[in-house]
Tab-separated table of C-alpha atoms in Angstrom:
chain	number	residue	atom	x	y	z
A	1	MET	CA	13.327	-0.168	48.352
A	2	VAL	CA	13.322	1.147	51.937
A	3	LEU	CA	15.463	-1.090	54.166
A	4	PRO	CA	18.626	-0.987	51.993
A	5	HIS	CA	18.732	2.792	52.529
A	6	GLY	CA	18.909	2.333	56.303
A	7	TYR	CA	15.386	3.441	57.213
A	8	PRO	CA	13.129	1.578	59.668
A	9	PHE	CA	10.172	-0.144	58.038
A	10	GLU	CA	6.943	-1.792	59.148
A	11	GLU	CA	4.060	-3.588	57.425
A	12	HIS	CA	0.485	-3.538	58.734
A	13	GLU	CA	-2.862	-4.900	57.590
A	14	VAL	CA	-6.027	-2.824	58.029
A	15	THR	CA	-9.521	-4.263	57.540
A	16	THR	CA	-12.303	-1.970	56.333
A	17	GLU	CA	-15.956	-1.999	57.407
A	18	ASP	CA	-16.886	-3.797	54.187
A	19	GLY	CA	-14.230	-6.501	54.517
A	20	TYR	CA	-11.321	-5.339	52.322
A	21	ILE	CA	-7.885	-5.966	53.802
A	22	LEU	CA	-5.412	-3.184	53.011
A	23	THR	CA	-1.640	-3.283	53.330
A	24	VAL	CA	-0.149	-0.167	54.911
A	25	TYR	CA	3.593	0.458	55.149
A	26	ARG	CA	5.282	2.669	57.718
A	27	ILE	CA	8.567	4.547	58.012
A	28	PRO	CA	8.267	5.607	61.669
A	29	TYR	CA	11.282	7.916	61.729
A	30	GLY	CA	14.133	9.156	59.587
A	31	LYS	CA	17.459	7.564	58.850
A	32	ASN	CA	19.494	9.874	61.066
A	33	THR	CA	17.155	9.844	64.070
A	34	THR	CA	19.101	8.489	67.021
A	35	VAL	CA	16.305	8.427	69.601
A	36	PRO	CA	12.901	8.019	67.938
A	37	GLY	CA	10.236	9.734	70.018
A	38	PRO	CA	6.630	10.783	69.415
A	39	ARG	CA	6.367	12.167	65.912
A	40	PRO	CA	3.291	13.505	64.094
A	41	PRO	CA	1.713	10.732	61.960
A	42	LEU	CA	1.368	11.508	58.252
A	43	LEU	CA	-0.515	9.515	55.637
A	44	LEU	CA	0.742	9.359	52.035
A	45	GLN	CA	-1.971	8.266	49.582
A	46	HIS	CA	-1.086	7.251	46.014
A	47	GLY	CA	-3.055	7.921	42.828
A	48	ILE	CA	-4.880	5.632	40.405
A	49	LEU	CA	-2.870	2.736	38.910
A	50	CYS	CA	-0.126	3.395	41.475
A	51	SER	CA	0.766	1.971	44.871
A	52	SER	CA	2.711	2.958	47.969
A	53	ALA	CA	5.873	2.114	45.995
A	54	ALA	CA	5.498	5.448	44.182
A	55	TRP	CA	6.753	7.295	47.268
A	56	VAL	CA	9.992	5.300	47.644
A	57	LEU	CA	11.033	4.531	44.038
A	58	SER	CA	13.413	7.490	44.066
A	59	GLU	CA	16.580	7.800	46.106
A	60	PRO	CA	16.072	9.069	49.686
A	61	ASP	CA	16.876	12.656	48.732
A	62	LYS	CA	13.958	12.705	46.237
A	63	GLY	CA	11.470	10.074	47.426
A	64	LEU	CA	8.706	11.768	49.424
A	65	GLY	CA	8.366	8.878	51.877
A	66	PHE	CA	12.015	9.266	52.880
A	67	ILE	CA	11.982	13.075	52.804
A	68	LEU	CA	8.996	13.357	55.150
A	69	ALA	CA	10.486	10.812	57.563
A	70	ASP	CA	13.712	12.846	57.658
A	71	ALA	CA	11.624	16.014	58.161
A	72	GLY	CA	10.279	14.643	61.439
A	73	TYR	CA	7.088	12.804	60.466
A	74	ASP	CA	5.905	9.283	61.241
A	75	VAL	CA	5.157	8.300	57.635
A	76	TRP	CA	2.401	5.847	56.713
A	77	MET	CA	1.906	4.771	53.083
A	78	SER	CA	-1.459	3.218	52.346
A	79	ASN	CA	-2.540	1.005	49.446
A	80	SER	CA	-6.062	1.366	48.085
A	81	ARG	CA	-8.237	-1.712	47.640
A	82	GLY	CA	-7.512	-3.761	44.550
A	83	ASN	CA	-3.953	-2.626	43.885
A	84	THR	CA	-0.832	-4.827	43.933
A	85	TYR	CA	-0.516	-4.827	47.729
A	86	SER	CA	-4.192	-4.795	48.750
A	87	GLN	CA	-6.001	-7.677	47.063
A	88	LYS	CA	-7.279	-9.484	50.149
A	89	HIS	CA	-10.822	-9.647	51.501
A	90	LYS	CA	-12.438	-11.348	54.501
A	91	THR	CA	-14.822	-13.389	52.323
A	92	LEU	CA	-14.326	-12.518	48.634
A	93	ASP	CA	-11.736	-13.910	46.218
A	94	PRO	CA	-10.826	-11.267	43.579
A	95	ASP	CA	-10.396	-13.990	40.928
A	96	LYS	CA	-13.297	-16.311	41.733
A	97	GLN	CA	-15.771	-13.616	42.827
A	98	GLY	CA	-14.537	-10.817	40.620
A	99	LYS	CA	-17.867	-9.100	40.008
A	100	GLU	CA	-18.479	-8.659	43.734
A	101	TYR	CA	-14.868	-7.944	44.725
A	102	TRP	CA	-14.165	-5.290	42.066
A	103	ASN	CA	-17.455	-3.450	42.578
A	104	PHE	CA	-15.881	-0.224	43.849
A	105	SER	CA	-14.700	3.187	42.706
A	106	PHE	CA	-12.873	6.015	44.468
A	107	HIS	CA	-16.053	6.573	46.491
A	108	GLU	CA	-15.566	3.353	48.473
A	109	MET	CA	-11.875	4.145	48.833
A	110	GLY	CA	-12.852	7.420	50.454
A	111	TYR	CA	-15.825	6.193	52.466
A	112	TYR	CA	-14.276	2.958	53.777
A	113	ASP	CA	-10.515	2.757	53.128
A	114	LEU	CA	-9.301	6.116	54.399
A	115	PRO	CA	-11.329	6.129	57.656
A	116	ALA	CA	-10.085	2.616	58.464
A	117	VAL	CA	-6.449	3.597	57.855
A	118	ILE	CA	-6.745	6.904	59.742
A	119	ASP	CA	-8.329	5.242	62.786
A	120	PHE	CA	-5.654	2.536	62.720
A	121	MET	CA	-2.887	5.153	62.622
A	122	LEU	CA	-4.374	7.164	65.475
A	123	ALA	CA	-4.782	4.047	67.624
A	124	LYS	CA	-1.194	2.940	66.980
A	125	THR	CA	0.371	6.345	67.598
A	126	ASN	CA	-1.891	7.664	70.391
A	127	HIS	CA	-2.440	10.875	68.452
A	128	SER	CA	-5.741	12.648	67.814
A	129	GLN	CA	-4.864	13.994	64.346
A	130	ILE	CA	-2.821	13.066	61.294
A	131	TYR	CA	-1.305	14.999	58.400
A	132	TYR	CA	-2.432	13.929	54.926
A	133	VAL	CA	-0.644	14.143	51.579
A	134	GLY	CA	-2.349	12.703	48.492
A	135	HIS	CA	-1.616	12.623	44.785
A	136	SER	CA	-4.292	12.605	42.055
A	137	GLN	CA	-6.891	9.963	43.051
A	138	GLY	CA	-5.388	10.161	46.545
A	139	THR	CA	-6.866	13.669	46.703
A	140	THR	CA	-10.232	12.557	45.259
A	141	GLN	CA	-10.567	9.896	47.948
A	142	PHE	CA	-9.991	12.495	50.629
A	143	TYR	CA	-12.656	14.851	49.271
A	144	ALA	CA	-15.119	11.946	49.083
A	145	MET	CA	-14.365	10.963	52.688
A	146	ALA	CA	-14.406	14.456	54.167
A	147	ALA	CA	-17.699	15.285	52.411
A	148	THR	CA	-19.573	12.061	53.249
A	149	ARG	CA	-18.025	11.433	56.682
A	150	PRO	CA	-17.396	15.000	57.887
A	151	GLU	CA	-16.469	13.823	61.381
A	152	TYR	CA	-13.082	12.853	59.911
A	153	ASN	CA	-12.217	16.488	59.209
A	154	ALA	CA	-11.379	16.825	62.892
A	155	LYS	CA	-8.906	13.935	62.582
A	156	VAL	CA	-6.828	15.594	59.835
A	157	LYS	CA	-4.727	18.612	60.775
A	158	VAL	CA	-4.008	19.674	57.185
A	159	MET	CA	-4.410	18.083	53.762
A	160	SER	CA	-1.836	18.607	51.006
A	161	SER	CA	-3.305	17.935	47.540
A	162	LEU	CA	-0.727	17.164	44.848
A	163	ALA	CA	-2.427	17.475	41.436
A	164	PRO	CA	-5.978	17.713	42.861
A	165	ILE	CA	-8.743	15.789	41.094
A	166	ALA	CA	-12.428	16.586	41.664
A	167	PHE	CA	-13.582	18.404	38.534
A	168	LEU	CA	-12.408	17.146	35.141
A	169	GLN	CA	-13.910	19.584	32.652
A	170	HIS	CA	-10.564	20.718	31.253
A	171	THR	CA	-8.521	17.520	30.981
A	172	ARG	CA	-6.336	17.281	27.891
A	173	GLY	CA	-4.636	14.718	25.684
A	174	THR	CA	-5.131	10.950	25.714
A	175	VAL	CA	-7.111	10.903	28.938
A	176	ARG	CA	-9.639	13.342	27.500
A	177	VAL	CA	-10.187	11.054	24.508
A	178	LEU	CA	-10.725	8.083	26.826
A	179	THR	CA	-13.367	9.968	28.817
A	180	TYR	CA	-15.397	10.446	25.630
A	181	ILE	CA	-15.605	6.694	25.104
A	182	SER	CA	-16.061	5.683	28.761
A	183	ASN	CA	-19.652	4.539	28.138
A	184	THR	CA	-18.483	2.355	25.256
A	185	LEU	CA	-15.766	0.850	27.450
A	186	LYS	CA	-18.370	0.167	30.136
A	187	TRP	CA	-20.603	-1.623	27.592
A	188	PHE	CA	-17.770	-3.881	26.412
A	189	ALA	CA	-16.512	-4.594	29.964
A	190	GLU	CA	-19.974	-5.684	31.114
A	191	ARG	CA	-20.447	-8.042	28.166
A	192	LEU	CA	-16.956	-9.513	28.401
A	193	HIS	CA	-17.174	-9.816	32.222
A	194	ILE	CA	-14.075	-7.672	32.723
A	195	TYR	CA	-14.043	-6.081	36.163
A	196	HIS	CA	-10.476	-4.819	36.520
A	197	VAL	CA	-7.533	-3.810	34.341
A	198	LEU	CA	-3.758	-3.394	34.343
A	199	ASN	CA	-3.042	-5.455	37.408
A	200	ASP	CA	0.462	-6.488	38.363
A	201	ASN	CA	1.124	-9.787	36.594
A	202	PHE	CA	3.859	-11.798	34.924
A	203	PHE	CA	3.021	-10.660	31.397
A	204	LEU	CA	3.162	-6.965	32.289
A	205	HIS	CA	6.469	-7.458	34.114
A	206	LEU	CA	7.897	-9.261	31.093
A	207	LEU	CA	6.735	-6.441	28.836
A	208	ASP	CA	8.219	-3.826	31.163
A	209	GLN	CA	11.570	-5.576	31.319
A	210	ALA	CA	11.710	-6.046	27.563
A	211	ILE	CA	10.638	-2.541	26.529
A	212	CYS	CA	11.607	-0.241	29.412
A	213	ARG	CA	15.031	-1.443	30.533
A	214	LYS	CA	17.794	1.156	30.278
A	215	THR	CA	19.571	-0.429	27.327
A	216	ALA	CA	16.477	-1.291	25.269
A	217	ILE	CA	16.140	0.419	21.887
A	218	THR	CA	12.404	0.682	22.654
A	219	ARG	CA	12.970	2.657	25.876
A	220	PRO	CA	11.703	5.946	24.351
A	221	LEU	CA	8.315	4.233	23.946
A	222	CYS	CA	8.017	4.031	27.737
A	223	ASP	CA	8.969	7.673	28.133
A	224	ASN	CA	6.428	8.786	25.551
A	225	LEU	CA	3.680	6.609	27.021
A	226	LEU	CA	4.136	8.516	30.279
A	227	PHE	CA	3.956	11.809	28.379
A	228	LEU	CA	0.787	10.754	26.549
A	229	ILE	CA	-0.937	10.236	29.883
A	230	ALA	CA	0.494	13.026	31.990
A	231	GLY	CA	1.717	15.812	29.694
A	232	TYR	CA	5.046	16.363	27.958
A	233	ASP	CA	8.034	17.336	30.078
A	234	SER	CA	11.315	15.780	28.994
A	235	GLN	CA	13.217	18.345	31.059
A	236	GLN	CA	12.026	16.875	34.344
A	237	LEU	CA	11.764	13.166	33.497
A	238	ASN	CA	14.275	11.179	35.550
A	239	ILE	CA	15.355	8.684	32.865
A	240	SER	CA	16.989	6.338	35.373
A	241	LEU	CA	13.648	5.892	37.156
A	242	VAL	CA	11.671	4.778	34.087
A	243	PRO	CA	12.488	1.037	34.436
A	244	LEU	CA	11.533	1.156	38.139
A	245	ILE	CA	8.330	3.046	37.401
A	246	ALA	CA	7.442	0.507	34.716
A	247	ASP	CA	8.120	-2.367	37.105
A	248	HIS	CA	5.740	-1.042	39.766
A	249	THR	CA	3.033	0.573	37.653
A	250	PRO	CA	0.344	0.046	36.619
A	251	ALA	CA	-0.733	-1.523	39.900
A	252	GLY	CA	-4.323	-2.265	38.867
A	253	ALA	CA	-7.714	-0.580	38.989
A	254	SER	CA	-11.344	-1.575	38.815
A	255	ILE	CA	-13.324	-0.825	35.670
A	256	LYS	CA	-15.758	1.040	37.913
A	257	GLN	CA	-12.963	3.383	39.031
A	258	LEU	CA	-12.118	4.333	35.477
A	259	ILE	CA	-15.764	4.795	34.507
A	260	HIS	CA	-16.413	7.004	37.543
A	261	PHE	CA	-13.604	9.360	36.523
A	262	GLY	CA	-14.963	9.335	32.974
A	263	GLN	CA	-18.343	10.385	34.350
A	264	LEU	CA	-16.762	13.345	36.160
A	265	ALA	CA	-15.376	14.586	32.856
A	266	ASN	CA	-18.764	14.426	31.155
A	267	ASN	CA	-21.351	15.515	33.745
A	268	ASP	CA	-21.391	19.298	33.322
A	269	GLY	CA	-18.979	20.112	36.109
A	270	ARG	CA	-20.522	18.053	38.920
A	271	PHE	CA	-18.298	16.292	41.449
A	272	SER	CA	-20.729	13.503	42.209
A	273	GLN	CA	-21.070	9.900	43.257
A	274	TYR	CA	-21.209	7.036	40.744
A	275	ASP	CA	-23.942	7.301	38.115
A	276	TYR	CA	-25.798	3.977	37.733
A	277	GLY	CA	-28.424	5.381	35.361
A	278	LYS	CA	-31.783	6.924	36.247
A	279	SER	CA	-33.621	3.797	37.404
A	280	LEU	CA	-30.781	2.393	39.529
A	281	ASN	CA	-29.972	5.866	40.861
A	282	MET	CA	-33.526	6.054	42.190
A	283	LYS	CA	-32.949	2.784	44.069
A	284	MET	CA	-29.493	3.753	45.290
A	285	TYR	CA	-29.911	7.462	46.013
A	286	ASN	CA	-33.656	8.141	45.703
A	287	THR	CA	-32.881	10.646	42.942
A	288	GLU	CA	-32.368	10.367	39.173
A	289	LEU	CA	-28.969	12.046	39.290
A	290	PRO	CA	-26.217	10.823	41.645
A	291	PRO	CA	-25.748	13.215	44.592
A	292	GLU	CA	-22.926	15.717	44.465
A	293	TYR	CA	-20.277	15.631	47.170
A	294	ASP	CA	-20.917	18.565	49.485
A	295	LEU	CA	-17.483	20.200	49.470
A	296	THR	CA	-18.616	22.842	51.981
A	297	LYS	CA	-18.396	20.119	54.646
A	298	ILE	CA	-14.624	19.838	54.165
A	299	THR	CA	-13.365	22.009	57.018
A	300	THR	CA	-9.809	20.621	57.031
A	301	PRO	CA	-7.293	23.164	55.652
A	302	VAL	CA	-6.426	22.075	52.102
A	303	MET	CA	-3.325	23.085	50.125
A	304	LEU	CA	-3.972	22.702	46.370
A	305	HIS	CA	-0.642	22.215	44.565
A	306	TYR	CA	-1.148	22.434	40.783
A	307	ALA	CA	0.928	22.779	37.598
A	308	ASP	CA	0.306	24.444	34.218
A	309	ASN	CA	1.364	21.416	32.158
A	310	ASP	CA	-0.749	18.889	34.078
A	311	TRP	CA	-3.123	17.363	31.517
A	312	LEU	CA	-5.323	15.765	34.186
A	313	SER	CA	-5.505	18.411	36.913
A	314	SER	CA	-5.898	21.728	35.092
A	315	GLU	CA	-5.671	25.169	36.669
A	316	GLU	CA	-9.311	25.863	35.710
A	317	ASP	CA	-10.563	22.714	37.450
A	318	VAL	CA	-8.400	23.297	40.530
A	319	SER	CA	-9.725	26.863	40.691
A	320	ALA	CA	-13.303	25.542	40.566
A	321	LEU	CA	-12.483	23.219	43.467
A	322	ASN	CA	-10.808	26.026	45.412
A	323	LYS	CA	-13.949	28.173	45.142
A	324	LYS	CA	-16.088	25.432	46.675
A	325	LEU	CA	-13.774	24.471	49.535
A	326	PRO	CA	-14.237	26.647	52.641
A	327	ASN	CA	-10.608	26.499	53.783
A	328	SER	CA	-8.194	26.059	50.872
A	329	LYS	CA	-5.280	27.710	49.101
A	330	MET	CA	-3.962	27.286	45.541
A	331	VAL	CA	-0.179	26.842	45.232
A	332	GLU	CA	1.332	26.815	41.733
A	333	VAL	CA	4.450	24.792	40.918
A	334	PRO	CA	6.922	27.372	39.512
A	335	PHE	CA	7.836	25.500	36.331
A	336	ALA	CA	5.834	25.793	33.120
A	337	TYR	CA	6.379	22.191	31.950
A	338	PHE	CA	5.714	20.376	35.229
A	339	ASN	CA	3.279	17.481	34.563
A	340	HIS	CA	1.031	15.068	36.477
A	341	LEU	CA	3.724	12.467	37.199
A	342	ASP	CA	6.369	15.058	38.037
A	343	PHE	CA	4.575	15.474	41.370
A	344	MET	CA	6.214	12.169	42.318
A	345	TRP	CA	9.323	11.764	40.172
A	346	ALA	CA	10.650	15.070	38.776
A	347	ILE	CA	14.398	15.656	38.733
A	348	ASP	CA	14.098	18.983	40.597
A	349	ILE	CA	11.261	17.795	42.804
A	350	ASN	CA	12.544	19.400	46.008
A	351	PRO	CA	12.987	23.052	44.987
A	352	LEU	CA	9.943	22.924	42.709
A	353	LEU	CA	7.502	21.190	45.057
A	354	TYR	CA	8.482	19.219	48.149
A	355	ASP	CA	10.263	22.074	49.933
A	356	LYS	CA	7.065	24.130	49.646
A	357	VAL	CA	4.849	21.199	50.682
A	358	ILE	CA	6.843	20.685	53.871
A	359	GLU	CA	6.973	24.429	54.580
A	360	LEU	CA	3.168	24.608	54.454
A	361	LEU	CA	2.760	21.417	56.530
A	362	LYS	CA	5.021	22.878	59.222
A	363	GLN	CA	2.713	25.896	59.529
A	364	PHE	CA	0.161	23.530	61.047
């Protein structure tokens, strides 16, 4: 997806403190750069059930990985543990030792994955700070990291949050229904020994190709499935991208990830660590309730880009996050029907979002 467009491309492996081996891709400079010199490193972090592919599915004039490289950044695209490109571990086999391998949520992605990737980037580029752009869970991971490992605030010049997720009191649609039954899903998963879902496999690819290809009579089903999750917005859906999106997503997630987000939607407005239940919480945290992330420790400037039609990241929840962050700014996407997935793949993505994102990044 990158090399055919004439951009330079690198692949790196980063090992975390707890043994997970992550694949990180890099576009070190733009297509039209004749003499690549020192460029500010920027980390792009995908959301849940996605991968680094999300940033380069679109053509170079609309894919954020390409756009940022052309704007003068050294672009790094990380893959969170457990997704299509990051299923290695120093000692654990995700298939044979599934219970141990998949025992993580966004907390571990923030506490272990992001620091490992950031330190790797800084060592490779000889810089002292990076820029950070995250979408959905990619924002949640950052808040978890910056609150629990506040020393990393000094390593991030500015953080751009696309569809921020911390509080989930006002989610809508299908996702809201799923949060109500998260405890039931947890009960079934434990008894059926299911530790992860929706991973990249042959069956899913076959289904994608059969249902989502351009000429398939069932193609509208794919479009509407996206709407059910993210919010309706046929005006901005790039129809030509749907088969590509279906081929690269979902990229897998742990059951614990999904349950943790469900807990955020049902815990009276607390942005907190994973809830194991009172007795286990006492062992894990020495308190009956899981500790809240202390958002006042996040000193990095944070740009909160939100949209009215986003069923997952509502204006009310983003506003609640903005009030708790010491150095943040809310930035509304100027289109009433812009949804959660439009932050990556909208037709008019540049004038509606990316131009503003880059303008704010350049201020730092």
